[in-house]
Tab-separated table of C-alpha atoms in Angstrom:
chain	number	residue	atom	x	y	z
A	244	MET	CA	11.258	-3.078	16.865
A	245	ASN	CA	8.790	-5.440	15.080
A	246	ILE	CA	7.473	-5.311	11.607
A	247	LEU	CA	6.845	-1.544	10.870
A	248	LYS	CA	3.412	-0.369	10.098
A	249	LEU	CA	2.424	-1.124	6.548
A	250	ILE	CA	1.316	2.096	4.703
A	251	PHE	CA	0.423	1.678	1.108
A	252	LEU	CA	1.389	4.182	-1.543
A	253	SER	CA	-0.526	4.182	-4.923
A	254	ILE	CA	1.712	4.778	-7.859
A	255	THR	CA	0.516	5.491	-11.332
A	256	LEU	CA	3.175	4.562	-13.629
A	257	ILE	CA	3.775	6.865	-16.503
A	258	SER	CA	5.181	4.653	-19.155
A	259	GLY	CA	4.061	3.994	-22.684
A	260	THR	CA	1.693	0.885	-21.869
A	261	ALA	CA	0.663	2.083	-18.409
A	262	PHE	CA	-0.229	5.509	-19.561
A	263	ALA	CA	-2.110	4.315	-22.805
A	264	GLN	CA	-4.104	1.875	-20.727
A	265	LYS	CA	-4.596	4.152	-17.675
A	266	ARG	CA	-3.864	1.381	-15.242
A	267	ASN	CA	-3.118	1.988	-11.645
A	268	PHE	CA	-0.381	0.125	-9.884
A	269	TYR	CA	-0.142	-0.180	-6.069
A	270	ALA	CA	3.268	-0.460	-4.478
A	271	ASP	CA	4.427	-1.253	-0.978
A	272	VAL	CA	7.828	-1.588	0.746
A	273	GLN	CA	7.616	-3.733	3.921
A	274	VAL	CA	10.544	-3.397	6.489
A	275	THR	CA	11.151	-6.387	8.733
A	276	GLU	CA	13.869	-6.896	11.265
A	277	ALA	CA	15.938	-10.069	10.597
A	278	ASP	CA	16.638	-10.559	14.275
A	279	SER	CA	13.323	-11.456	16.303
A	280	LYS	CA	14.720	-9.843	19.653
A	281	SER	CA	12.739	-6.991	20.895
A	282	ASP	CA	15.178	-5.042	23.053
A	283	PHE	CA	16.867	-2.969	20.480
A	284	ILE	CA	18.669	0.174	21.461
A	285	TRP	CA	17.534	2.213	18.598
A	286	GLU	CA	14.399	2.689	16.556
A	287	ARG	CA	13.764	4.553	13.367
A	288	GLU	CA	12.970	8.099	13.666
A	289	ASN	CA	10.598	8.193	10.747
A	290	GLN	CA	8.079	5.263	11.010
A	291	HIS	CA	6.661	5.959	7.691
A	292	THR	CA	6.803	3.359	4.937
A	293	PRO	CA	9.894	3.942	2.809
A	294	LYS	CA	8.913	5.040	-0.713
A	295	TYR	CA	9.091	2.633	-3.558
A	296	PRO	CA	12.017	3.809	-5.963
A	297	ILE	CA	10.278	5.202	-9.010
A	298	GLU	CA	12.776	3.618	-11.258
A	299	LEU	CA	12.029	0.119	-10.012
A	300	ALA	CA	8.329	0.701	-10.060
A	301	ARG	CA	8.541	1.902	-13.614
A	302	SER	CA	10.535	-1.302	-14.541
A	303	GLY	CA	8.096	-3.507	-12.577
A	304	ILE	CA	10.949	-4.735	-10.458
A	305	MET	CA	9.703	-6.579	-7.275
A	306	GLY	CA	11.689	-8.662	-4.802
A	307	CYS	CA	13.648	-8.308	-1.554
A	308	ALA	CA	17.019	-7.025	-0.145
A	309	VAL	CA	18.613	-7.910	3.247
A	310	LEU	CA	21.179	-5.413	4.532
A	311	SER	CA	23.372	-5.351	7.556
A	312	PHE	CA	24.487	-2.020	9.063
A	313	ASN	CA	25.622	-0.186	12.273
A	314	ILE	CA	23.848	2.541	14.176
A	315	THR	CA	26.272	4.898	15.897
A	316	GLU	CA	26.052	6.218	19.516
A	317	LEU	CA	24.509	9.515	17.817
A	318	GLY	CA	21.921	7.518	15.885
A	319	LYS	CA	23.362	7.525	12.462
A	320	THR	CA	23.473	4.754	9.904
A	321	GLU	CA	26.886	3.503	9.032
A	322	ASN	CA	28.588	0.590	7.151
A	323	VAL	CA	25.509	-0.494	5.315
A	324	GLU	CA	26.170	-3.878	3.456
A	325	VAL	CA	23.769	-5.649	1.060
A	326	ILE	CA	23.841	-9.298	2.135
A	327	ASN	CA	21.218	-10.476	-0.450
A	328	SER	CA	19.196	-8.885	-3.229
A	329	ILE	CA	16.580	-10.710	-5.433
A	330	PRO	CA	15.994	-10.852	-8.257
A	331	ASN	CA	19.010	-8.350	-9.057
A	332	LYS	CA	21.330	-5.886	-7.421
A	333	HIS	CA	19.233	-2.977	-8.203
A	334	LEU	CA	16.913	-3.590	-5.080
A	335	GLY	CA	20.034	-3.901	-2.971
A	336	LYS	CA	21.462	-0.613	-4.376
A	337	TYR	CA	18.358	1.449	-3.906
A	338	SER	CA	17.914	-0.264	-0.413
A	339	ARG	CA	21.321	0.778	0.566
A	340	LYS	CA	20.934	4.171	-0.529
A	341	MET	CA	17.764	4.538	1.391
A	342	LEU	CA	19.002	3.082	4.493
A	343	LYS	CA	21.945	5.306	4.673
A	344	LYS	CA	19.679	8.194	5.098
A	345	TRP	CA	17.619	6.960	7.988
A	346	LYS	CA	18.021	8.607	11.329
A	347	TRP	CA	17.632	6.683	14.583
A	348	ILE	CA	16.356	7.614	18.121
A	349	LEU	CA	16.851	5.847	21.426
A	350	ALA	CA	14.129	3.218	22.027
A	351	SER	CA	12.041	3.899	25.147
A	352	ASN	CA	13.525	0.666	26.895
A	353	ALA	CA	17.112	1.707	26.090
A	354	VAL	CA	19.467	2.151	29.017
A	355	ASP	CA	22.251	4.073	27.133
A	356	ALA	CA	23.159	5.226	23.765
A	357	SER	CA	25.710	2.731	22.438
A	358	SER	CA	26.261	1.499	18.880
A	359	GLU	CA	24.216	-1.403	17.640
A	360	LYS	CA	24.620	-3.935	14.650
A	361	ARG	CA	21.303	-4.561	12.835
A	362	THR	CA	19.951	-6.629	9.910
A	363	LEU	CA	16.790	-5.506	8.060
A	364	ARG	CA	14.890	-7.055	5.156
A	365	LEU	CA	13.160	-4.907	2.781
A	366	ASP	CA	10.413	-6.287	0.555
A	367	TYR	CA	9.169	-4.523	-2.547
A	368	CYS	CA	5.758	-5.391	-3.942
A	369	ILE	CA	3.565	-4.105	-6.907
A	370	GLY	CA	0.219	-5.115	-7.603
A	371	GLU	CA	-2.394	-3.997	-10.175
A	372	ASP	CA	-5.842	-4.737	-8.357
A	373	SER	CA	-5.665	-2.967	-4.964
A	374	THR	CA	-3.652	-2.034	-1.938
A	375	GLU	CA	-5.200	-5.099	-0.208
A	376	GLN	CA	-3.852	-7.356	-2.899
A	377	THR	CA	-0.421	-5.819	-2.715
A	378	GLN	CA	-0.355	-6.106	1.146
A	379	LYS	CA	-1.367	-9.764	0.988
A	380	MET	CA	1.325	-10.385	-1.824
A	381	CYS	CA	3.992	-8.681	0.438
A	382	LYS	CA	3.115	-10.629	3.435
A	383	GLN	CA	3.455	-13.877	1.471
A	384	GLN	CA	6.672	-12.689	0.035
A	385	SER	CA	8.306	-11.764	3.348
A	386	GLN	CA	7.824	-15.287	4.327
A	387	LEU	CA	10.058	-16.490	1.508
A	388	THR	CA	13.767	-16.759	1.717
A	389	CYS	CA	15.518	-13.904	0.399
A	390	ALA	CA	18.862	-15.894	-0.237
A	391	SER	CA	20.486	-15.316	-3.759
A	392	LYS	CA	23.832	-13.633	-3.473
A	393	VAL	CA	24.210	-10.202	-5.011
């Protein structure tokens, strides 16, 4: 599975400053396979862009998380481990919680339903100008190393 479709979610933050200034914020979560191979056994059942955790958006937390996990023969996510999380462990915590809920279906090219080890990167981006600005920022961010230890 290649980079998942980017869909942008516009979030208006209801905090003292944002509410008083009536500013809009645009948030995006980009999911990228850490392994560039294309013959995966499983693909995500729900291909929609994951929701940006509201707690992180309200705090203005942006960054990335790299997670390793297994997909069982039944398409369930197990053994989710945060490998890296920048700038802090909160991104990894929320990413792990989100990933544990994902369901998987057999890829069209899959021969049989066997377990699979995967590594994904999730980039969290927030912009103030537009969805296009946020998209550009997230694409640039996904090219950077997400390498600090949790």
